[in-house]
Amino acid sequence: MSKFKSAELLVWTPFKIGTSIKPRPLSSTEGIVDRIRIAAFAERQAHYAFLEAARIFADVVPYELVLAWKTIAEEEAKHEKWLLGRLVELNQDVAELPVGLGLYNSFCKCETARDFTIYISDSEEKGRLAGVKFVEALKYRDPLSAKIFLDIANEEVEHISLASKYF
């Protein structure tokens, strides 16, 4: 049984939770908005996951790692805020389409601090690589969104390094 808080006990507003849909083509404005929404929700899920890891594993990992998780949780919240702000600038409703809890639920399956750290590091790397692709795809069409994705991708590098540093 997972030690992580159940997703139902966490606050997900303003997102609409449901079965996530496949993002529309990136060549469309709607596709850009879909990716911003999905990325923002991934940041929220990671925020909660890092806070939960800091709570659950505090007695079995170095204190510095607990502090790093808490710091990263705040950075994930900052990234979410940037992305949600961009949706506002684009006059888009974050709750227009549903997003799924698959990422958070996958973190909940991690039984040890090592498993969590390696798993979330891999997830962050996948997100970073997707962000880099979005930067390339958006740099001329939507440079403001591209800059946000680039800034996030750059900050994720440090998050990813925790796995090799501690495990």
GROMACS .gro file of N, CA and C in nm:
model
  501
    1MET      N    1   0.084  -0.119   0.000
    1MET     CA    2   0.000   0.000   0.000
    1MET      C    3   0.088   0.125   0.000
    2SER      N    4   0.052   0.221  -0.080
    2SER     CA    5   0.131   0.342  -0.096
    2SER      C    6   0.127   0.429   0.030
    3LYS      N    7   0.240   0.490   0.058
    3LYS     CA    8   0.249   0.585   0.169
    3LYS      C    9   0.215   0.726   0.121
    4PHE      N   10   0.208   0.744  -0.009
    4PHE     CA   11   0.175   0.874  -0.065
    4PHE      C   12   0.027   0.905  -0.039
    5LYS      N   13  -0.003   1.032  -0.022
    5LYS     CA   14  -0.143   1.072  -0.008
    5LYS      C   15  -0.217   1.034  -0.135
    6SER      N   16  -0.339   0.992  -0.116
    6SER     CA   17  -0.424   0.962  -0.230
    6SER      C   18  -0.448   1.090  -0.309
    7ALA      N   19  -0.454   1.077  -0.441
    7ALA     CA   20  -0.477   1.192  -0.527
    7ALA      C   21  -0.608   1.264  -0.491
    8GLU      N   22  -0.704   1.191  -0.440
    8GLU     CA   23  -0.833   1.251  -0.405
    8GLU      C   24  -0.821   1.349  -0.287
    9LEU      N   25  -0.713   1.339  -0.210
    9LEU     CA   26  -0.694   1.426  -0.095
    9LEU      C   27  -0.617   1.554  -0.129
   10LEU      N   28  -0.574   1.566  -0.253
   10LEU     CA   29  -0.494   1.681  -0.294
   10LEU      C   30  -0.579   1.779  -0.376
   11VAL      N   31  -0.536   1.902  -0.381
   11VAL     CA   32  -0.609   2.007  -0.452
   11VAL      C   33  -0.558   2.016  -0.596
   12TRP      N   34  -0.648   2.000  -0.690
   12TRP     CA   35  -0.611   2.001  -0.832
   12TRP      C   36  -0.670   2.119  -0.909
   13THR      N   37  -0.751   2.201  -0.845
   13THR     CA   38  -0.807   2.316  -0.914
   13THR      C   39  -0.694   2.409  -0.957
   14PRO      N   40  -0.703   2.472  -1.069
   14PRO     CA   41  -0.818   2.490  -1.158
   14PRO      C   42  -0.829   2.385  -1.268
   15PHE      N   43  -0.750   2.278  -1.257
   15PHE     CA   44  -0.753   2.174  -1.360
   15PHE      C   45  -0.881   2.094  -1.353
   16LYS      N   46  -0.923   2.043  -1.467
   16LYS     CA   47  -1.037   1.953  -1.478
   16LYS      C   48  -0.982   1.811  -1.485
   17ILE      N   49  -1.008   1.733  -1.382
   17ILE     CA   50  -0.955   1.596  -1.375
   17ILE      C   51  -1.050   1.502  -1.450
   18GLY      N   52  -0.992   1.415  -1.528
   18GLY     CA   53  -1.072   1.318  -1.604
   18GLY      C   54  -0.978   1.232  -1.685
   19THR      N   55  -1.031   1.181  -1.793
   19THR     CA   56  -0.949   1.103  -1.885
   19THR      C   57  -0.882   1.200  -1.979
   20SER      N   58  -0.750   1.202  -1.976
   20SER     CA   59  -0.679   1.297  -2.061
   20SER      C   60  -0.695   1.258  -2.207
   21ILE      N   61  -0.694   1.360  -2.290
   21ILE     CA   62  -0.707   1.337  -2.434
   21ILE      C   63  -0.572   1.357  -2.501
   22LYS      N   64  -0.560   1.306  -2.619
   22LYS     CA   65  -0.438   1.325  -2.697
   22LYS      C   66  -0.431   1.472  -2.737
   23PRO      N   67  -0.315   1.534  -2.720
   23PRO     CA   68  -0.303   1.675  -2.758
   23PRO      C   69  -0.328   1.695  -2.907
   24ARG      N   70  -0.388   1.807  -2.937
   24ARG     CA   71  -0.411   1.841  -3.077
   24ARG      C   72  -0.277   1.875  -3.144
   25PRO      N   73  -0.272   1.883  -3.275
   25PRO     CA   74  -0.146   1.907  -3.345
   25PRO      C   75  -0.075   2.034  -3.296
   26LEU      N   76   0.054   2.024  -3.279
   26LEU     CA   77   0.133   2.137  -3.231
   26LEU      C   78   0.133   2.253  -3.332
   27SER      N   79   0.096   2.225  -3.454
   27SER     CA   80   0.089   2.330  -3.555
   27SER      C   81  -0.030   2.423  -3.534
   28SER      N   82  -0.121   2.386  -3.443
   28SER     CA   83  -0.239   2.468  -3.415
   28SER      C   84  -0.224   2.540  -3.281
   29THR      N   85  -0.295   2.651  -3.268
   29THR     CA   86  -0.296   2.723  -3.139
   29THR      C   87  -0.348   2.631  -3.030
   30GLU      N   88  -0.450   2.553  -3.060
   30GLU     CA   89  -0.507   2.461  -2.962
   30GLU      C   90  -0.404   2.358  -2.916
   31GLY      N   91  -0.320   2.313  -3.009
   31GLY     CA   92  -0.215   2.218  -2.975
   31GLY      C   93  -0.111   2.277  -2.882
   32ILE      N   94  -0.077   2.403  -2.904
   32ILE     CA   95   0.016   2.471  -2.814
   32ILE      C   96  -0.046   2.481  -2.675
   33VAL      N   97  -0.171   2.523  -2.671
   33VAL     CA   98  -0.243   2.536  -2.543
   33VAL      C   99  -0.251   2.401  -2.472
   34ASP      N  100  -0.279   2.295  -2.546
   34ASP     CA  101  -0.285   2.161  -2.486
   34ASP      C  102  -0.154   2.127  -2.417
   35ARG      N  103  -0.044   2.156  -2.483
   35ARG     CA  104   0.087   2.122  -2.426
   35ARG      C  105   0.121   2.208  -2.305
   36ILE      N  106   0.080   2.334  -2.308
   36ILE     CA  107   0.100   2.419  -2.190
   36ILE      C  108   0.019   2.365  -2.073
   37ARG      N  109  -0.106   2.329  -2.099
   37ARG     CA  110  -0.194   2.274  -1.994
   37ARG      C  111  -0.136   2.144  -1.939
   38ILE      N  112  -0.095   2.054  -2.025
   38ILE     CA  113  -0.040   1.925  -1.982
   38ILE      C  114   0.088   1.945  -1.902
   39ALA      N  115   0.173   2.035  -1.949
   39ALA     CA  116   0.298   2.062  -1.876
   39ALA      C  117   0.269   2.123  -1.739
   40ALA      N  118   0.176   2.216  -1.734
   40ALA     CA  119   0.140   2.279  -1.606
   40ALA      C  120   0.090   2.174  -1.508
   41PHE      N  121   0.009   2.081  -1.558
   41PHE     CA  122  -0.045   1.978  -1.469
   41PHE      C  123   0.063   1.880  -1.426
   42ALA      N  124   0.157   1.851  -1.514
   42ALA     CA  125   0.270   1.766  -1.475
   42ALA      C  126   0.351   1.834  -1.364
   43GLU      N  127   0.368   1.965  -1.374
   43GLU     CA  128   0.440   2.039  -1.270
   43GLU      C  129   0.365   2.030  -1.136
   44ARG      N  130   0.232   2.039  -1.140
   44ARG     CA  131   0.153   2.028  -1.015
   44ARG      C  132   0.171   1.889  -0.955
   45GLN      N  133   0.164   1.785  -1.039
   45GLN     CA  134   0.179   1.649  -0.989
   45GLN      C  135   0.318   1.628  -0.929
   46ALA      N  136   0.421   1.681  -0.996
   46ALA     CA  137   0.557   1.669  -0.944
   46ALA      C  138   0.572   1.746  -0.813
   47HIS      N  139   0.510   1.862  -0.805
   47HIS     CA  140   0.512   1.941  -0.681
   47HIS      C  141   0.465   1.856  -0.563
   48TYR      N  142   0.348   1.797  -0.579
   48TYR     CA  143   0.294   1.713  -0.471
   48TYR      C  144   0.382   1.591  -0.445
   49ALA      N  145   0.433   1.532  -0.550
   49ALA     CA  146   0.516   1.411  -0.533
   49ALA      C  147   0.642   1.443  -0.452
   50PHE      N  148   0.708   1.554  -0.483
   50PHE     CA  149   0.828   1.590  -0.408
   50PHE      C  150   0.795   1.620  -0.261
   51LEU      N  151   0.685   1.688  -0.236
   51LEU     CA  152   0.647   1.714  -0.097
   51LEU      C  153   0.615   1.584  -0.024
   52GLU      N  154   0.548   1.494  -0.092
   52GLU     CA  155   0.515   1.365  -0.030
   52GLU      C  156   0.642   1.284  -0.002
   53ALA      N  157   0.736   1.284  -0.095
   53ALA     CA  158   0.861   1.211  -0.074
   53ALA      C  159   0.935   1.269   0.047
   54ALA      N  160   0.937   1.401   0.059
   54ALA     CA  161   1.003   1.464   0.173
   54ALA      C  162   0.938   1.422   0.304
   55ARG      N  163   0.807   1.405   0.303
   55ARG     CA  164   0.735   1.363   0.423
   55ARG      C  165   0.758   1.215   0.454
   56ILE      N  166   0.743   1.133   0.352
   56ILE     CA  167   0.746   0.987   0.370
   56ILE      C  168   0.885   0.933   0.402
   57PHE      N  169   0.984   0.985   0.331
   57PHE     CA  170   1.119   0.928   0.340
   57PHE      C  171   1.215   1.010   0.426
   58ALA      N  172   1.164   1.108   0.499
   58ALA     CA  173   1.249   1.198   0.578
   58ALA      C  174   1.339   1.124   0.676
   59ASP      N  175   1.294   1.011   0.727
   59ASP     CA  176   1.373   0.940   0.827
   59ASP      C  177   1.472   0.839   0.768
   60VAL      N  178   1.474   0.826   0.634
   60VAL     CA  179   1.563   0.726   0.573
   60VAL      C  180   1.660   0.783   0.470
   61VAL      N  181   1.655   0.914   0.449
   61VAL     CA  182   1.747   0.978   0.353
   61VAL      C  183   1.819   1.092   0.423
   62PRO      N  184   1.932   1.136   0.367
   62PRO     CA  185   2.001   1.251   0.426
   62PRO      C  186   1.909   1.374   0.429
   63TYR      N  187   1.927   1.453   0.532
   63TYR     CA  188   1.847   1.574   0.549
   63TYR      C  189   1.860   1.665   0.427
   64GLU      N  190   1.977   1.668   0.366
   64GLU     CA  191   2.000   1.752   0.249
   64GLU      C  192   1.909   1.712   0.133
   65LEU      N  193   1.881   1.583   0.121
   65LEU     CA  194   1.791   1.538   0.015
   65LEU      C  195   1.648   1.582   0.044
   66VAL      N  196   1.607   1.574   0.168
   66VAL     CA  197   1.473   1.621   0.206
   66VAL      C  198   1.460   1.770   0.171
   67LEU      N  199   1.562   1.848   0.206
   67LEU     CA  200   1.560   1.991   0.174
   67LEU      C  201   1.557   2.013   0.023
   68ALA      N  202   1.633   1.933  -0.051
   68ALA     CA  203   1.634   1.945  -0.197
   68ALA      C  204   1.495   1.915  -0.253
   69TRP      N  205   1.430   1.811  -0.203
   69TRP     CA  206   1.294   1.779  -0.250
   69TRP      C  207   1.198   1.893  -0.223
   70LYS      N  208   1.208   1.953  -0.106
   70LYS     CA  209   1.118   2.064  -0.073
   70LYS      C  210   1.146   2.185  -0.162
   71THR      N  211   1.271   2.211  -0.189
   71THR     CA  212   1.308   2.321  -0.278
   71THR      C  213   1.257   2.295  -0.419
   72ILE      N  214   1.275   2.174  -0.466
   72ILE     CA  215   1.229   2.139  -0.600
   72ILE      C  216   1.076   2.148  -0.607
   73ALA      N  217   1.008   2.108  -0.502
   73ALA     CA  218   0.862   2.120  -0.501
   73ALA      C  219   0.820   2.264  -0.526
   74GLU      N  220   0.890   2.358  -0.463
   74GLU     CA  221   0.858   2.499  -0.484
   74GLU      C  222   0.893   2.544  -0.626
   75GLU      N  223   1.000   2.491  -0.681
   75GLU     CA  224   1.034   2.523  -0.820
   75GLU      C  225   0.930   2.468  -0.916
   76GLU      N  226   0.878   2.349  -0.887
   76GLU     CA  227   0.772   2.292  -0.971
   76GLU      C  228   0.647   2.380  -0.966
   77ALA      N  229   0.616   2.432  -0.847
   77ALA     CA  230   0.501   2.522  -0.834
   77ALA      C  231   0.526   2.651  -0.912
   78LYS      N  232   0.649   2.699  -0.912
   78LYS     CA  233   0.684   2.819  -0.989
   78LYS      C  234   0.666   2.792  -1.138
   79HIS      N  235   0.710   2.676  -1.184
   79HIS     CA  236   0.694   2.641  -1.326
   79HIS      C  237   0.546   2.636  -1.362
   80GLU      N  238   0.467   2.575  -1.276
   80GLU     CA  239   0.323   2.568  -1.302
   80GLU      C  240   0.266   2.710  -1.313
   81LYS      N  241   0.307   2.797  -1.224
   81LYS     CA  242   0.257   2.935  -1.225
   81LYS      C  243   0.293   3.005  -1.357
   82TRP      N  244   0.416   2.985  -1.405
   82TRP     CA  245   0.455   3.043  -1.534
   82TRP      C  246   0.363   2.995  -1.645
   83LEU      N  247   0.339   2.864  -1.647
   83LEU     CA  248   0.258   2.805  -1.754
   83LEU      C  249   0.113   2.849  -1.745
   84LEU      N  250   0.058   2.851  -1.625
   84LEU     CA  251  -0.080   2.897  -1.610
   84LEU      C  252  -0.092   3.045  -1.646
   85GLY      N  253   0.010   3.123  -1.612
   85GLY     CA  254   0.011   3.263  -1.652
   85GLY      C  255   0.010   3.279  -1.802
   86ARG      N  256   0.081   3.192  -1.870
   86ARG     CA  257   0.083   3.196  -2.016
   86ARG      C  258  -0.055   3.164  -2.073
   87LEU      N  259  -0.124   3.069  -2.012
   87LEU     CA  260  -0.260   3.039  -2.057
   87LEU      C  261  -0.351   3.161  -2.042
   88VAL      N  262  -0.335   3.234  -1.933
   88VAL     CA  263  -0.413   3.356  -1.912
   88VAL      C  264  -0.380   3.458  -2.022
   89GLU      N  265  -0.249   3.475  -2.050
   89GLU     CA  266  -0.207   3.567  -2.155
   89GLU      C  267  -0.267   3.529  -2.291
   90LEU      N  268  -0.283   3.401  -2.313
   90LEU     CA  269  -0.340   3.351  -2.439
   90LEU      C  270  -0.493   3.346  -2.435
   91ASN      N  271  -0.550   3.393  -2.322
   91ASN     CA  272  -0.696   3.395  -2.303
   91ASN      C  273  -0.756   3.255  -2.317
   92GLN      N  274  -0.691   3.158  -2.252
   92GLN     CA  275  -0.734   3.019  -2.259
   92GLN      C  276  -0.775   2.968  -2.121
   93ASP      N  277  -0.871   2.880  -2.119
   93ASP     CA  278  -0.922   2.822  -1.995
   93ASP      C  279  -0.847   2.691  -1.966
   94VAL      N  280  -0.779   2.687  -1.853
   94VAL     CA  281  -0.703   2.568  -1.817
   94VAL      C  282  -0.795   2.446  -1.804
   95ALA      N  283  -0.919   2.470  -1.764
   95ALA     CA  284  -1.013   2.359  -1.743
   95ALA      C  285  -1.094   2.324  -1.868
   96GLU      N  286  -1.054   2.377  -1.982
   96GLU     CA  287  -1.127   2.347  -2.106
   96GLU      C  288  -1.130   2.197  -2.135
   97LEU      N  289  -1.016   2.130  -2.113
   97LEU     CA  290  -1.006   1.987  -2.140
   97LEU      C  291  -0.953   1.915  -2.016
   98PRO      N  292  -0.993   1.789  -1.999
   98PRO     CA  293  -0.948   1.715  -1.880
   98PRO      C  294  -0.802   1.672  -1.889
   99VAL      N  295  -0.743   1.658  -1.771
   99VAL     CA  296  -0.609   1.603  -1.756
   99VAL      C  297  -0.617   1.485  -1.661
  100GLY      N  298  -0.527   1.390  -1.679
  100GLY     CA  299  -0.531   1.269  -1.599
  100GLY      C  300  -0.426   1.267  -1.489
  101LEU      N  301  -0.451   1.186  -1.389
  101LEU     CA  302  -0.364   1.174  -1.272
  101LEU      C  303  -0.261   1.062  -1.284
  102GLY      N  304  -0.238   1.014  -1.404
  102GLY     CA  305  -0.147   0.901  -1.423
  102GLY      C  306  -0.008   0.925  -1.370
  103LEU      N  307   0.046   1.044  -1.388
  103LEU     CA  308   0.181   1.072  -1.342
  103LEU      C  309   0.189   1.066  -1.189
  104TYR      N  310   0.100   1.135  -1.121
  104TYR     CA  311   0.102   1.131  -0.975
  104TYR      C  312   0.081   0.988  -0.924
  105ASN      N  313  -0.015   0.919  -0.983
  105ASN     CA  314  -0.041   0.782  -0.939
  105ASN      C  315   0.080   0.691  -0.962
  106SER      N  316   0.158   0.719  -1.067
  106SER     CA  317   0.277   0.638  -1.090
  106SER      C  318   0.382   0.665  -0.982
  107PHE      N  319   0.393   0.788  -0.935
  107PHE     CA  320   0.486   0.819  -0.826
  107PHE      C  321   0.447   0.743  -0.699
  108CYS      N  322   0.317   0.729  -0.679
  108CYS     CA  323   0.267   0.662  -0.558
  108CYS      C  324   0.309   0.516  -0.549
  109LYS      N  325   0.348   0.458  -0.660
  109LYS     CA  326   0.390   0.318  -0.662
  109LYS      C  327   0.533   0.299  -0.612
  110CYS      N  328   0.606   0.407  -0.595
  110CYS     CA  329   0.745   0.398  -0.549
  110CYS      C  330   0.748   0.362  -0.401
  111GLU      N  331   0.813   0.252  -0.369
  111GLU     CA  332   0.815   0.203  -0.232
  111GLU      C  333   0.934   0.254  -0.151
  112THR      N  334   1.042   0.294  -0.219
  112THR     CA  335   1.161   0.339  -0.147
  112THR      C  336   1.203   0.477  -0.197
  113ALA      N  337   1.284   0.545  -0.118
  113ALA     CA  338   1.336   0.676  -0.158
  113ALA      C  339   1.418   0.663  -0.286
  114ARG      N  340   1.495   0.557  -0.296
  114ARG     CA  341   1.576   0.534  -0.416
  114ARG      C  342   1.486   0.518  -0.538
  115ASP      N  343   1.384   0.432  -0.527
  115ASP     CA  344   1.292   0.412  -0.638
  115ASP      C  345   1.227   0.544  -0.681
  116PHE      N  346   1.182   0.621  -0.582
  116PHE     CA  347   1.118   0.748  -0.612
  116PHE      C  348   1.215   0.842  -0.683
  117THR      N  349   1.334   0.856  -0.630
  117THR     CA  350   1.431   0.951  -0.684
  117THR      C  351   1.468   0.915  -0.828
  118ILE      N  352   1.489   0.789  -0.853
  118ILE     CA  353   1.525   0.747  -0.989
  118ILE      C  354   1.406   0.762  -1.083
  119TYR      N  355   1.288   0.724  -1.036
  119TYR     CA  356   1.168   0.732  -1.119
  119TYR      C  357   1.135   0.876  -1.155
  120ILE      N  358   1.137   0.964  -1.055
  120ILE     CA  359   1.101   1.104  -1.084
  120ILE      C  360   1.210   1.171  -1.166
  121SER      N  361   1.335   1.130  -1.147
  121SER     CA  362   1.442   1.182  -1.229
  121SER      C  363   1.419   1.146  -1.376
  122ASP      N  364   1.382   1.023  -1.400
  122ASP     CA  365   1.351   0.980  -1.538
  122ASP      C  366   1.232   1.058  -1.595
  123SER      N  367   1.131   1.078  -1.512
  123SER     CA  368   1.014   1.154  -1.556
  123SER      C  369   1.051   1.298  -1.589
  124GLU      N  370   1.133   1.357  -1.505
  124GLU     CA  371   1.177   1.495  -1.527
  124GLU      C  372   1.259   1.505  -1.656
  125GLU      N  373   1.342   1.404  -1.681
  125GLU     CA  374   1.422   1.404  -1.804
  125GLU      C  375   1.331   1.395  -1.927
  126LYS      N  376   1.229   1.310  -1.921
  126LYS     CA  377   1.135   1.301  -2.034
  126LYS      C  378   1.066   1.436  -2.055
  127GLY      N  379   1.025   1.500  -1.946
  127GLY     CA  380   0.962   1.631  -1.956
  127GLY      C  381   1.058   1.737  -2.011
  128ARG      N  382   1.183   1.731  -1.967
  128ARG     CA  383   1.283   1.826  -2.015
  128ARG      C  384   1.304   1.810  -2.165
  129LEU      N  385   1.316   1.687  -2.211
  129LEU     CA  386   1.336   1.663  -2.354
  129LEU      C  387   1.215   1.709  -2.436
  130ALA      N  388   1.095   1.685  -2.383
  130ALA     CA  389   0.975   1.734  -2.452
  130ALA      C  390   0.976   1.887  -2.455
  131GLY      N  391   1.017   1.948  -2.346
  131GLY     CA  392   1.026   2.094  -2.342
  131GLY      C  393   1.122   2.149  -2.445
  132VAL      N  394   1.236   2.084  -2.461
  132VAL     CA  395   1.334   2.127  -2.560
  132VAL      C  396   1.275   2.116  -2.701
  133LYS      N  397   1.199   2.011  -2.727
  133LYS     CA  398   1.133   1.997  -2.857
  133LYS      C  399   1.031   2.109  -2.879
  134PHE      N  400   0.957   2.144  -2.773
  134PHE     CA  401   0.860   2.251  -2.784
  134PHE      C  402   0.929   2.384  -2.813
  135VAL      N  403   1.044   2.406  -2.750
  135VAL     CA  404   1.119   2.530  -2.775
  135VAL      C  405   1.151   2.541  -2.924
  136GLU      N  406   1.202   2.434  -2.981
  136GLU     CA  407   1.236   2.436  -3.124
  136GLU      C  408   1.112   2.459  -3.210
  137ALA      N  409   1.003   2.393  -3.175
  137ALA     CA  410   0.881   2.405  -3.254
  137ALA      C  411   0.814   2.541  -3.239
  138LEU      N  412   0.833   2.607  -3.126
  138LEU     CA  413   0.760   2.730  -3.097
  138LEU      C  414   0.842   2.858  -3.106
  139LYS      N  415   0.973   2.847  -3.120
  139LYS     CA  416   1.058   2.966  -3.105
  139LYS      C  417   1.023   3.080  -3.199
  140TYR      N  418   0.968   3.053  -3.315
  140TYR     CA  419   0.929   3.160  -3.407
  140TYR      C  420   0.780   3.189  -3.398
  141ARG      N  421   0.702   3.087  -3.378
  141ARG     CA  422   0.556   3.102  -3.378
  141ARG      C  423   0.503   3.159  -3.247
  142ASP      N  424   0.564   3.116  -3.136
  142ASP     CA  425   0.519   3.162  -3.003
  142ASP      C  426   0.642   3.172  -2.913
  143PRO      N  427   0.723   3.276  -2.934
  143PRO     CA  428   0.849   3.287  -2.859
  143PRO      C  429   0.830   3.299  -2.708
  144LEU      N  430   0.719   3.354  -2.662
  144LEU     CA  431   0.698   3.365  -2.517
  144LEU      C  432   0.678   3.228  -2.453
  145SER      N  433   0.598   3.144  -2.517
  145SER     CA  434   0.581   3.008  -2.465
  145SER      C  435   0.711   2.930  -2.476
  146ALA      N  436   0.783   2.950  -2.587
  146ALA     CA  437   0.911   2.882  -2.605
  146ALA      C  438   1.008   2.918  -2.493
  147LYS      N  439   1.012   3.045  -2.455
  147LYS     CA  440   1.102   3.088  -2.348
  147LYS      C  441   1.066   3.022  -2.215
  148ILE      N  442   0.938   3.011  -2.187
  148ILE     CA  443   0.895   2.946  -2.063
  148ILE      C  444   0.941   2.801  -2.063
  149PHE      N  445   0.918   2.730  -2.173
  149PHE     CA  446   0.962   2.590  -2.181
  149PHE      C  447   1.114   2.578  -2.169
  150LEU      N  448   1.187   2.671  -2.227
  150LEU     CA  449   1.332   2.668  -2.218
  150LEU      C  450   1.378   2.692  -2.074
  151ASP      N  451   1.319   2.790  -2.008
  151ASP     CA  452   1.356   2.818  -1.869
  151ASP      C  453   1.328   2.698  -1.779
  152ILE      N  454   1.214   2.634  -1.801
  152ILE     CA  455   1.180   2.514  -1.722
  152ILE      C  456   1.279   2.403  -1.751
  153ALA      N  457   1.307   2.378  -1.878
  153ALA     CA  458   1.400   2.270  -1.915
  153ALA      C  459   1.536   2.293  -1.851
  154ASN      N  460   1.581   2.416  -1.848
  154ASN     CA  461   1.711   2.447  -1.787
  154ASN      C  462   1.711   2.419  -1.637
  155GLU      N  463   1.603   2.451  -1.569
  155GLU     CA  464   1.596   2.426  -1.425
  155GLU      C  465   1.580   2.278  -1.393
  156GLU      N  466   1.520   2.203  -1.484
  156GLU     CA  467   1.500   2.060  -1.459
  156GLU      C  468   1.632   1.984  -1.454
  157VAL      N  469   1.736   2.036  -1.516
  157VAL     CA  470   1.867   1.968  -1.517
  157VAL      C  471   1.913   1.941  -1.374
  158GLU      N  472   1.899   2.039  -1.286
  158GLU     CA  473   1.941   2.020  -1.147
  158GLU      C  474   1.852   1.917  -1.076
  159HIS      N  475   1.725   1.919  -1.104
  159HIS     CA  476   1.633   1.821  -1.044
  159HIS      C  477   1.674   1.680  -1.083
  160ILE      N  478   1.708   1.663  -1.208
  160ILE     CA  479   1.745   1.531  -1.262
  160ILE      C  480   1.874   1.480  -1.197
  161SER      N  481   1.962   1.571  -1.163
  161SER     CA  482   2.092   1.532  -1.107
  161SER      C  483   2.083   1.469  -0.969
  162LEU      N  484   1.972   1.484  -0.899
  162LEU     CA  485   1.960   1.428  -0.765
  162LEU      C  486   1.977   1.276  -0.764
  163ALA      N  487   1.928   1.210  -0.866
  163ALA     CA  488   1.936   1.064  -0.869
  163ALA      C  489   2.081   1.018  -0.865
  164SER      N  490   2.166   1.078  -0.946
  164SER     CA  491   2.306   1.035  -0.947
  164SER      C  492   2.381   1.086  -0.822
  165LYS      N  493   2.338   1.197  -0.769
  165LYS     CA  494   2.405   1.252  -0.651
  165LYS      C  495   2.380   1.166  -0.526
  166TYR      N  496   2.259   1.118  -0.511
  166TYR     CA  497   2.223   1.045  -0.388
  166TYR      C  498   2.213   0.893  -0.407
  167PHE      N  499   2.197   0.849  -0.530
  167PHE     CA  500   2.183   0.705  -0.549
  167PHE      C  501   2.271   0.660  -0.664
   0.00000   0.00000   0.00000
